[in-house]
Coordinates of C-alpha atoms in Angstrom, one line a residue:
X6 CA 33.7 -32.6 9.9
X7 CA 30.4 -31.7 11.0
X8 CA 30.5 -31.6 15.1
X9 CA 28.2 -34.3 16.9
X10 CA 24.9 -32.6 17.8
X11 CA 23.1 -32.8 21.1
X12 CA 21.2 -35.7 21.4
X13 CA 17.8 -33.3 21.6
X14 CA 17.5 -31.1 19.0
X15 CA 14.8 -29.0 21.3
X16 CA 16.9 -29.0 24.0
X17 CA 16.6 -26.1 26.8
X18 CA 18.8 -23.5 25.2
X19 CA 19.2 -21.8 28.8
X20 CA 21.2 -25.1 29.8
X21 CA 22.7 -25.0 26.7
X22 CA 24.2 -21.7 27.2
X23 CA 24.8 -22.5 31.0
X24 CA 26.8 -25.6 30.2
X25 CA 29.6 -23.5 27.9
X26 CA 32.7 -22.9 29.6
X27 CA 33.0 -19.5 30.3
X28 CA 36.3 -20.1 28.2
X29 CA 34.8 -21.8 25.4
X30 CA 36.2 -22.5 22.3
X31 CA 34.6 -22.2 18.8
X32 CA 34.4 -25.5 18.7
X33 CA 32.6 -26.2 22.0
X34 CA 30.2 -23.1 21.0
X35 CA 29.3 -25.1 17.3
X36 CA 29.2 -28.5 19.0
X37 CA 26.6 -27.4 21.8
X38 CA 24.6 -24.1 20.8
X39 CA 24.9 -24.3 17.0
X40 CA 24.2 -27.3 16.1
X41 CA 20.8 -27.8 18.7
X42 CA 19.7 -24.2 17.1
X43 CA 20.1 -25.6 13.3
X44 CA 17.5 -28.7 13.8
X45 CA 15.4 -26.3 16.2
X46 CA 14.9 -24.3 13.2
X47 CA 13.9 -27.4 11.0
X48 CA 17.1 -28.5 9.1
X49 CA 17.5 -31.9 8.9
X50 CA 21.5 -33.1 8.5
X51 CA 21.5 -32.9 5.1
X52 CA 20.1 -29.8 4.7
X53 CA 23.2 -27.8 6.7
X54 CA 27.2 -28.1 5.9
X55 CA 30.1 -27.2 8.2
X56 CA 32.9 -25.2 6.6
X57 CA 31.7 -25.4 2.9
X58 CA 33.6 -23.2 0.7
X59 CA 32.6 -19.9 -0.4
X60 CA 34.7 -20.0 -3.7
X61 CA 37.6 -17.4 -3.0
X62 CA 39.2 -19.0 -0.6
X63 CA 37.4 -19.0 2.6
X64 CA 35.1 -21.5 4.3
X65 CA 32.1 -20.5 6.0
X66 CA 31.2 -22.3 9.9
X67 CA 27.5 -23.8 8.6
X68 CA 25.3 -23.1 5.6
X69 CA 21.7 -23.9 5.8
X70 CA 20.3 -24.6 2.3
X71 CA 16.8 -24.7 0.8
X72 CA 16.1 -26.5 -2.7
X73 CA 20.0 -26.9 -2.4
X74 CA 20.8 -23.6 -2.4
X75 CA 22.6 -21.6 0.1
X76 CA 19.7 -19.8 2.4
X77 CA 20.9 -19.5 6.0
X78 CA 24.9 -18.7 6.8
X79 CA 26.2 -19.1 10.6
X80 CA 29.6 -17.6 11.7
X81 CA 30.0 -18.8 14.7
X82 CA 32.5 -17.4 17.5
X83 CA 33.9 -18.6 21.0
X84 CA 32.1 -17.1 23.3
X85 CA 35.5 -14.9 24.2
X86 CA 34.5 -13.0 21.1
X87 CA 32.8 -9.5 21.9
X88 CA 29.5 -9.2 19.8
X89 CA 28.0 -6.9 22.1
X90 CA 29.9 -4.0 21.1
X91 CA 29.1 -2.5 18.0
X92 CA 31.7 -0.1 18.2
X93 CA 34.3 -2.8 18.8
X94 CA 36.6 -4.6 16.4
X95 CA 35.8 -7.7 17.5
X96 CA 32.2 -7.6 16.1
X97 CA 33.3 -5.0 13.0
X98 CA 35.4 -7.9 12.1
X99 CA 33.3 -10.8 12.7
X100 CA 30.5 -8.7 10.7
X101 CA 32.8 -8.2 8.3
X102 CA 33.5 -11.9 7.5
X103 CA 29.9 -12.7 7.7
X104 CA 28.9 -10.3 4.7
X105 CA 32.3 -11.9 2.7
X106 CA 30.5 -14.9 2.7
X107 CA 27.0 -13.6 1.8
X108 CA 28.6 -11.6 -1.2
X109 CA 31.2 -14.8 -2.2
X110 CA 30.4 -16.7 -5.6
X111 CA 29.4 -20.1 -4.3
X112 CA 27.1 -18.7 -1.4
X113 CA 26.0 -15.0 -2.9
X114 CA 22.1 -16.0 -2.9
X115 CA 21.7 -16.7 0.5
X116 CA 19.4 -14.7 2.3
X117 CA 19.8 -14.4 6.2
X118 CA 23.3 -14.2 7.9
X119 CA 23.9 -15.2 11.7
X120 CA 26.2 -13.8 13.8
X121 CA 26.4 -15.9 17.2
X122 CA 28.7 -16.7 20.6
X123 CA 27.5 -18.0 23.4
X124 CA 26.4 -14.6 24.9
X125 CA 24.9 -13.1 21.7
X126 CA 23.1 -13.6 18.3
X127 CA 22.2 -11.4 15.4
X128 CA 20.4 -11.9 12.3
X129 CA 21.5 -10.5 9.0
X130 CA 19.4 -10.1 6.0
X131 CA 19.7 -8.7 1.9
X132 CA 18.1 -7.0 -0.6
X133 CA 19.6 -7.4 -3.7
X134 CA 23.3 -6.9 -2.7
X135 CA 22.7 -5.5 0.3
X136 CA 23.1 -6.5 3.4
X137 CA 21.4 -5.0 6.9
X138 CA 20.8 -5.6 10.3
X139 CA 17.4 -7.4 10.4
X140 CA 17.4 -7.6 14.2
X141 CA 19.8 -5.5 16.7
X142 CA 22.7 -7.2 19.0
X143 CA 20.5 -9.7 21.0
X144 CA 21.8 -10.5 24.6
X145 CA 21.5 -14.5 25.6
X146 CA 21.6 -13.7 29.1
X147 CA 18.3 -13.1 29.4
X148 CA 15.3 -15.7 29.0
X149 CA 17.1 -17.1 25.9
X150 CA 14.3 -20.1 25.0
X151 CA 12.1 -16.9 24.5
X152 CA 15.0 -15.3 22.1
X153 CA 15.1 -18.4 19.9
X154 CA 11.9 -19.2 20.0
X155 CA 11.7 -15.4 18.2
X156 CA 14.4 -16.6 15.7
X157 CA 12.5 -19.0 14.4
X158 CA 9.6 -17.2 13.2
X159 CA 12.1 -16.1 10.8
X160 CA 14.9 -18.2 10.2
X161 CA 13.1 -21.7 10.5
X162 CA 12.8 -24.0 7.1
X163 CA 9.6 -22.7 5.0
X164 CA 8.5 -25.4 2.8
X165 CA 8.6 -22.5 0.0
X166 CA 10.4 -19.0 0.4
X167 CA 8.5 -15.9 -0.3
X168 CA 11.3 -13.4 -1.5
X169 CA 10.2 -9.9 1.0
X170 CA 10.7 -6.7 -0.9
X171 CA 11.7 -4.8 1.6
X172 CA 12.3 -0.8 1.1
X173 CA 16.2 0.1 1.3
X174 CA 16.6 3.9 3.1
X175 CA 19.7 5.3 2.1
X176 CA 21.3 8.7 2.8
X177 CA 23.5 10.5 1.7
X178 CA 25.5 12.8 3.9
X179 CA 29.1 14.6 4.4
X180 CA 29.7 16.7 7.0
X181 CA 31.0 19.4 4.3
X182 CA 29.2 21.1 1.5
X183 CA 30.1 21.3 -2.2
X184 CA 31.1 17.5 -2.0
X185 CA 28.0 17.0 -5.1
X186 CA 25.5 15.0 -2.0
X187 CA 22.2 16.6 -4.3
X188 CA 23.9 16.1 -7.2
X189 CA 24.4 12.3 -6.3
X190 CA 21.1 11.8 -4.9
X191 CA 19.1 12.9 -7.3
X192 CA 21.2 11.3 -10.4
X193 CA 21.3 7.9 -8.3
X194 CA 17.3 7.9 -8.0
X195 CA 17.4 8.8 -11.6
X196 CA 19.4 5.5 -12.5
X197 CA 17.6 3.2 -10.2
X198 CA 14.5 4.7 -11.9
X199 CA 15.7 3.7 -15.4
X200 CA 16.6 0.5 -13.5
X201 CA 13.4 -0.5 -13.0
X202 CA 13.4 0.5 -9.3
X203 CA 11.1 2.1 -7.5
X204 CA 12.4 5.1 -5.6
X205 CA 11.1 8.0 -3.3
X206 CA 13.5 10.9 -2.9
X207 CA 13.6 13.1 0.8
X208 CA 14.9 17.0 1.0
X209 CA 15.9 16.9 4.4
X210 CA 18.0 20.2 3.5
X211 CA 16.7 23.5 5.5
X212 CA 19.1 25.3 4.1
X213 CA 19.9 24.8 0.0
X214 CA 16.7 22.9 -0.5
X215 CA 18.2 22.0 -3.9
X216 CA 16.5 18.9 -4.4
X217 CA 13.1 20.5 -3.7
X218 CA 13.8 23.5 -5.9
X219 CA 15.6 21.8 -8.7
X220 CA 11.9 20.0 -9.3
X221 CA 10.5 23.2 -9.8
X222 CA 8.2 22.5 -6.6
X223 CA 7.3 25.1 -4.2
X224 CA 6.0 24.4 -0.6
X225 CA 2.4 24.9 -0.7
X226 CA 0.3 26.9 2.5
X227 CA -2.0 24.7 3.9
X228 CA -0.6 21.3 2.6
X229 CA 1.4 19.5 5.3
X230 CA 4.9 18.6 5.4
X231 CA 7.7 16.6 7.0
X232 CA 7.6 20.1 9.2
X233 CA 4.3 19.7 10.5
X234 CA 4.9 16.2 11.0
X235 CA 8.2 16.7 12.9
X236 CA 7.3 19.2 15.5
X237 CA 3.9 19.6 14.9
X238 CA 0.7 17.4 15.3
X239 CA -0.3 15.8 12.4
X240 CA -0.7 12.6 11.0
X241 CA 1.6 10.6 8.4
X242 CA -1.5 10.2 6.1
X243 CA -2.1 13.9 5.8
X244 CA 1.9 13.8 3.7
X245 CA 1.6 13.9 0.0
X246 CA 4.6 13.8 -2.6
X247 CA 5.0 15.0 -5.9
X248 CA 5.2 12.1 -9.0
X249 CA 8.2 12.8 -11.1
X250 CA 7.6 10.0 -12.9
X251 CA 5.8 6.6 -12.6
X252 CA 8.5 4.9 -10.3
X253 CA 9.9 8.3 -9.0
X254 CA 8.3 10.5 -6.2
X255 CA 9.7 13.5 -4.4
X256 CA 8.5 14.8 -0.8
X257 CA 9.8 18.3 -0.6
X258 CA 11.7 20.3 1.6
X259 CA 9.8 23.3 3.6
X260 CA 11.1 26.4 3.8
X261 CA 10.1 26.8 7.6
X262 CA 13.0 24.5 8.4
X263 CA 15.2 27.5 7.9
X264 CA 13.9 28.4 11.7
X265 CA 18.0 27.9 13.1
X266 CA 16.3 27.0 16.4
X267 CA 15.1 23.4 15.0
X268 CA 19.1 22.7 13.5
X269 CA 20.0 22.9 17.4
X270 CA 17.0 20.9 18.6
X271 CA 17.9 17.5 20.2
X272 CA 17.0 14.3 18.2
X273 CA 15.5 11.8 20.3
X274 CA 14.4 8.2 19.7
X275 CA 10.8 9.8 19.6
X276 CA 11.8 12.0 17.2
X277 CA 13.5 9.0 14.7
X278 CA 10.5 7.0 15.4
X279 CA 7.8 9.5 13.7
X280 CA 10.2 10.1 10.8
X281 CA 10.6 6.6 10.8
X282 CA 6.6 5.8 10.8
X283 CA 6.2 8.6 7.9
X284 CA 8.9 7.1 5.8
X285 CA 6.2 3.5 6.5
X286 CA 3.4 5.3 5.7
X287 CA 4.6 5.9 1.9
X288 CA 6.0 2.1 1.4
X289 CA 2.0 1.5 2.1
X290 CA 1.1 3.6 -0.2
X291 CA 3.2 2.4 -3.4
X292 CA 5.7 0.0 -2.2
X293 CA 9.3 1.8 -2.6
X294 CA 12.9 -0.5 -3.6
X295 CA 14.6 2.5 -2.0
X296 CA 14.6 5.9 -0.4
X297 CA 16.8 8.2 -0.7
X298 CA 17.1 10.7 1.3
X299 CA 19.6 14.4 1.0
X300 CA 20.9 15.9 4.3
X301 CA 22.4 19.2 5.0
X302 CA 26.0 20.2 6.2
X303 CA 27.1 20.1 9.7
X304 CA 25.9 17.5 12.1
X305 CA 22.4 18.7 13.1
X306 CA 19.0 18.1 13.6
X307 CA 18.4 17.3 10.6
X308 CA 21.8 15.2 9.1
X309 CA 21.2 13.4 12.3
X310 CA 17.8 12.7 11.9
X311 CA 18.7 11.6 8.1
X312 CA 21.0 9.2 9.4
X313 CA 19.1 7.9 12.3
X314 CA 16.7 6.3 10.3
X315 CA 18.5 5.3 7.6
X316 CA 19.4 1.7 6.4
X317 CA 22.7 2.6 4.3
X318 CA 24.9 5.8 4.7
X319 CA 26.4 6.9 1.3
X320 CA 29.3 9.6 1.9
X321 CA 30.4 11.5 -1.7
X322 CA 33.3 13.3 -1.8
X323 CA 35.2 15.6 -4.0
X324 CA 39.1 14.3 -3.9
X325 CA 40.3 17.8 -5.2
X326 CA 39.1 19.2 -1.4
X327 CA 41.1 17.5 1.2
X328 CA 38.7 19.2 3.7
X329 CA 35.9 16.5 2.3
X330 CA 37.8 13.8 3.3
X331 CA 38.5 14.6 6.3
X332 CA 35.2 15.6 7.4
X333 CA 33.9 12.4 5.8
X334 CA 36.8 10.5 8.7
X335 CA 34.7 12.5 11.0
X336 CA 31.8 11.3 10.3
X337 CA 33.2 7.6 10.4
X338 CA 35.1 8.4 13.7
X339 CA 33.1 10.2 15.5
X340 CA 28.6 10.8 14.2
X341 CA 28.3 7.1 13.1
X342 CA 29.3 5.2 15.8
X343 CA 26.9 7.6 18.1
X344 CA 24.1 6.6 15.8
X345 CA 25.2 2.9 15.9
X346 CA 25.1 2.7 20.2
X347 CA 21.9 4.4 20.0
X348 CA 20.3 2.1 17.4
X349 CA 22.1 -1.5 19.2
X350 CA 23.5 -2.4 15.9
X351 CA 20.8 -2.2 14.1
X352 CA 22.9 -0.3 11.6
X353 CA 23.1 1.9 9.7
X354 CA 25.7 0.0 7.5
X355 CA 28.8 2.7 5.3
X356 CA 28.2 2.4 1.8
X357 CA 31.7 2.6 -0.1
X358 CA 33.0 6.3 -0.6
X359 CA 31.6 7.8 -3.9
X360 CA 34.6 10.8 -5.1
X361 CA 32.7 12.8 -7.6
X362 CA 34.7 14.7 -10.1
X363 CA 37.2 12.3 -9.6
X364 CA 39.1 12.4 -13.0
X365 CA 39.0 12.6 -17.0
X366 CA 42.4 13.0 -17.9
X367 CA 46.1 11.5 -17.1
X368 CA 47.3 14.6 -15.4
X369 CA 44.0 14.3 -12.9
X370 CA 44.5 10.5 -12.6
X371 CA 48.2 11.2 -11.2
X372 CA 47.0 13.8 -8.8
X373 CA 44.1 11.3 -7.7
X374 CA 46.6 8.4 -7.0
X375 CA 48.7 11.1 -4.8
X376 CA 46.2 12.2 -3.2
X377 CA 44.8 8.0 -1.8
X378 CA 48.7 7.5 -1.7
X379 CA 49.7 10.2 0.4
X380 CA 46.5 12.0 2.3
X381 CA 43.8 9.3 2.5
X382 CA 45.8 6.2 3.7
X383 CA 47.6 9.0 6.3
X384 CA 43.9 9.3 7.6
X385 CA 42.7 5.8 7.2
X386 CA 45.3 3.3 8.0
X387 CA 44.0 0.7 10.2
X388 CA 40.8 2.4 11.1
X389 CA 38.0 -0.2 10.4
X390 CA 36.5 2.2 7.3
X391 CA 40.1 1.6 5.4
X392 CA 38.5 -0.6 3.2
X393 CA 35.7 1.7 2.2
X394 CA 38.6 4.4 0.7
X395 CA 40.5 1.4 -1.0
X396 CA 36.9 0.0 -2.4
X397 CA 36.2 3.3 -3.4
X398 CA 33.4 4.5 -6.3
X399 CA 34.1 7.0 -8.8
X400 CA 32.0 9.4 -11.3
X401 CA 34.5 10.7 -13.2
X402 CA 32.5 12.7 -15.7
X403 CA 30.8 14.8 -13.4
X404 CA 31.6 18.3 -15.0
X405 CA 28.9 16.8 -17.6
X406 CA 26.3 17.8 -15.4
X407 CA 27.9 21.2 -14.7
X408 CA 25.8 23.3 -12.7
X409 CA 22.4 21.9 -13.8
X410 CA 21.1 19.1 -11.8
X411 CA 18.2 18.7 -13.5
X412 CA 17.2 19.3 -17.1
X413 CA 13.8 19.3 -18.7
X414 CA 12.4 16.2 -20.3
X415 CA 9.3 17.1 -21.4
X416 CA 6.3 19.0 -20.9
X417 CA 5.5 17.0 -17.6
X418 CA 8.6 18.8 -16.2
X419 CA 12.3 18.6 -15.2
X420 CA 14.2 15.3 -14.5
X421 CA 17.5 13.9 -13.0
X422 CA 20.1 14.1 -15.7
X423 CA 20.2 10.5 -15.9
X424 CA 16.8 10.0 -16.9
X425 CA 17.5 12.9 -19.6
X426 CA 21.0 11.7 -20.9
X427 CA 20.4 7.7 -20.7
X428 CA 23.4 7.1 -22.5
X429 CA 25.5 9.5 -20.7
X430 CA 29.1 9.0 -20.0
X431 CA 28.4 9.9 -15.8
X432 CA 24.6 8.0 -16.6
X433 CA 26.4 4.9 -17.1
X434 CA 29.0 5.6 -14.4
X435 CA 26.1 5.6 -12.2
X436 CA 24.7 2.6 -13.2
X437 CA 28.2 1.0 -12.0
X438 CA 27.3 2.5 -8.6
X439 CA 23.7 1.3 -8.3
X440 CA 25.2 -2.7 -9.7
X441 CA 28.3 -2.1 -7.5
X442 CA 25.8 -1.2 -4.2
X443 CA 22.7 -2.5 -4.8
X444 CA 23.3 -5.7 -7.1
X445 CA 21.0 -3.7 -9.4
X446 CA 21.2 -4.7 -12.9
X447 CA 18.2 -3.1 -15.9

C-alpha cells in the first residue's frame, strides 16, 4: 500500500522534517517526507509505486517512472539510520541495497537513485552500469527548502529525458607493484576502444612510466605537462595528448616527476581540484566515455592524487603473491576510506577485484580456490569489501601478453594488445570486464 501523502504536496519541507519523531519509523519517514518530495518533483500518483518488485526477490520503497519505465528509485530509511557516515555500515549497507535495485532485471534502466532519512539525502546516478555519487551526503538540518529546491533541478519530471554522457574516471591502483596495474590499463582502454568507447589514458607513474614509454612517446622540452600543471603555473589549455587512435588518446607521464620531493608532497583539495579541472578541460575538447588513469606503488602524491579524483577505483591483483592481496585490504581498510571523508561521499566507488594471471590449467585452478578459501576469506570476512573478493574478475590468459604490453599495429605506431589481437583469448576476457563493469557491449 502506497502511504497517504500530505495534503500539500509543496508543503514547507523544514516542518516537514521538524514534525518527524526524533524516533521515527520508516514508515512515518515515507508517509511525511517521501511522499510530499515525490509530487514536489512533478509525479503525479500514477507515475510513482511503493514497494514494486525488482525481479530477484526484493522490493524497492518507491519507483518514479517516466514513459512507464523505471527513472527515479527512493530507498528510504528511519531517520535512526546513519547516512551521514560514509565510513559507516549503516550507509555502506543502505548504499548497497540502493545499487541492487538499480542493477535488478525489472528496474535496471532507471537512472537516478535516492538515498534519504529524515536527516540526509543523496542522489545517485549511472552511466551505463555504473553507478556514482552524483551529489555528496547532504545534511537536512540546514535550510532544507533550499536543499530540495536544488533536487529538483535534477530529479524533477522532464517532459522528455535527455540521456547525459557523462565521462567515467577510473583508476587503477594497488599499493604493490608487479600486480599487472599498466598492463590492465592499457589492455582495458584497448577493449573499450574496440567497444566503441571513447577513452583517454593518464601516466600518473613517476617512476616506471610504462604506459608513457610503452607508446613510444618521449616528454618533449618546452611542451607542457601534468608537471607544469601540478606545481607549476600554467593553464589546462596549454595540455596536449598524443592520438593513438581515433577514440584513444594518451597524456604522458614526465620524467621530472622522478623529483622524490613531489611523492612526499601533501595533496590538498587545491591540488585534486586543478587535476580535476585538467582532466574537464579534455572532456571539452573531444568528449571522453572514460578515463583511465595508471598510478604508481606506495600511497603517495601521486596514487593519492589518482584516486582523489577518480569516479571508480579498479584494484588488480596477482593471486599467486599473497603480498597483493593484502596490500589491496590496505587500501580498502585504510587509503579509501581517507579519500571517502575527504570527498563527503562523493565516492570514489571499488570496482570488483581484477586477479590477473589467475589460471589456465586444473592444477592452477585448485591452487586459486585454496588460496580464496583459505587466505582471502581469512582477510575479508565480514569487512564490507567481502563481496568485491567473492564477485571477483579474472584474466586468466595473461601470460599471452608476456612481457609486451604493447605490440605494433601498423605504421602509425604501437597499440594495446587488444586492439592488436582482437580475437584474443585475454582480448575477449577483457571484454567480460568492460560488460561485467561498465554494461559495455560492441
Amino acid at each position: 500500500m502506497v502511504p497517504k501523502p500530505m495534503a500539500n504536496p509543496k508543503a514547507n519541507f523544514e516542518s516537514i522534517l521538524k514534525s518527524l519523531e526524533s524516533n521515527g519509523k520508516e514508515s512515518e519517514v515515507d508517509a511525511k517526507l517521501v511522499i510530499p518530495l515525490i509530487e514536489f518533483l512533478g509525479y503525479a500518483q500514477n507515475e510513482y509505486q511503493n514497494k514494486p518488485r525488482d525481479g530477484e526477490g526484493g522490493e524497492a520503497d518507491f519507483v518514479l517512472y517516466l514513459d512507464d519505465s523505471p527513472f527515479i528509485i527512493i530507498e528510504s530509511k528511519s531517520n535512526q539510520v546513519n547516512l551521514s557516515d560514509v565510513n559507516g555500515r549503516a550507509y555502506k549497507l543502505a548504499k548497497k541495497q540502493l545499487f541492487g535495485y538499480m542493477k535488478s532485471k525489472n528496474l535496471h534502466s532507471s537512472e537516478y537513485g535516492v538515498l534519504i532519512n529524515g536527516k540526509n539525502v543523496q542522489v545517485f546516478q549511472r552511466k551505463e552500469n555504473f553507478i556514482y555519487p552524483l551529489t555528496p551526503i547532504i545534511s537536512l538540518s540546514r535550510d532544507a527548502n533550499k536543499v530540495f529546491s536544488n533536487l529538483k533541478k535534477t530529479l524533477q519530471k522532464p517532459k522528455k529525458y535527455i540521456k547525459q554522457n557523462k565521462t567515467i574516471i577510473v583508476t587503477v591502483y594497488n599499493n604493490k607493484g608487479g600486480v599487472g596495474k599498466t598492463v590492465t590499463t592499457g589492455n582495458l582502454a584497448g577493449v573499450l576502444s574496440n567497444m566503441g568507447r571513447s577513452v583517454l589514458l593518464v601516466d600518473l607513474d613517476p617512476q616506471q612510466r610504462d604506459l608513457t614509454d610503452s607508446f613510444g612517446y618521449k616528454s618533449e622540452k618546452n611542451k607542457t605537462s601534468i608537471f607544469d600543471i601540478l606545481f607549476q603555473i600554467k593553464l589546462e589549455s596549454d595540455l596536449s595528448a598524443k592520438k593513438i587512435k581515433d577514440n584513444l588518446f594518451l597524456i604522458a607521464g614526465d620524467e621530472r616527476f622522478d623529483d622524490p620531493n613531489l611523492a612526499a608532497k601533501k595533496v590538498t583539495p587545491a591540488v585534486v581540484k586543478k587535476f580535476k579541472k585538467v582532466l574537464e578541460a579534455f572532456t571539452k575538447k573531444k568528449l571522453f566515455d572514460y578515463i583511465l588513469i595508471d598510478c604508481p606503488t606506495n600511497w603517495s602524491f601521486f596514487s593519492k592524487t589518482g584516486v582523489s579524483v577518480a569516479d571508480a577505483v579498479l584494484l588488480p591483483v596477482n593471486y599467486q603473491a599473497a603480498q597483493a592481496i593484502h596490500n589491496a585490504v590496505q587500501v580498502l581498510d585504510k587509503f579509501l576510506p581517507e579519500v571517502w571523508l575527504e570527498r563527503s561521499g562523493t565516492g570514489p566507488e571499488v570496482l570488483p577485484i581484477l586477479f590477473n594471471n589467475a589460471y589456465t590449467d586444473e592444477t592452477s585452478q585448485k591452487h586459486f580456490k585454496d588460496v580464496k578459501r583459505d587466505e582471502i576469506r581469512k582477510l575479508t570476512k565480514d569487512k564490507w569489501y567481502e563481496d568485491l573478493f567473492e564477485s571477483n574478475l579474472e584474466i586468466k590468459h595473461h601470460h599471452e601478453i608476456a612481457t609486451n604490453l604493447f605490440l605494433y599495429l601498423n605504421e602509425d605506431g604501437p597499440s594495446p594488445y587488444t586492439i592488436r589481437k582482437p580475437n584474443s583469448k585475454i582480448t575477449k576476457e577483457y571484454e567480460e570486464v568492460a560488460k561485467v563493469l561498465f554494461g559495455v557491449v560492441g
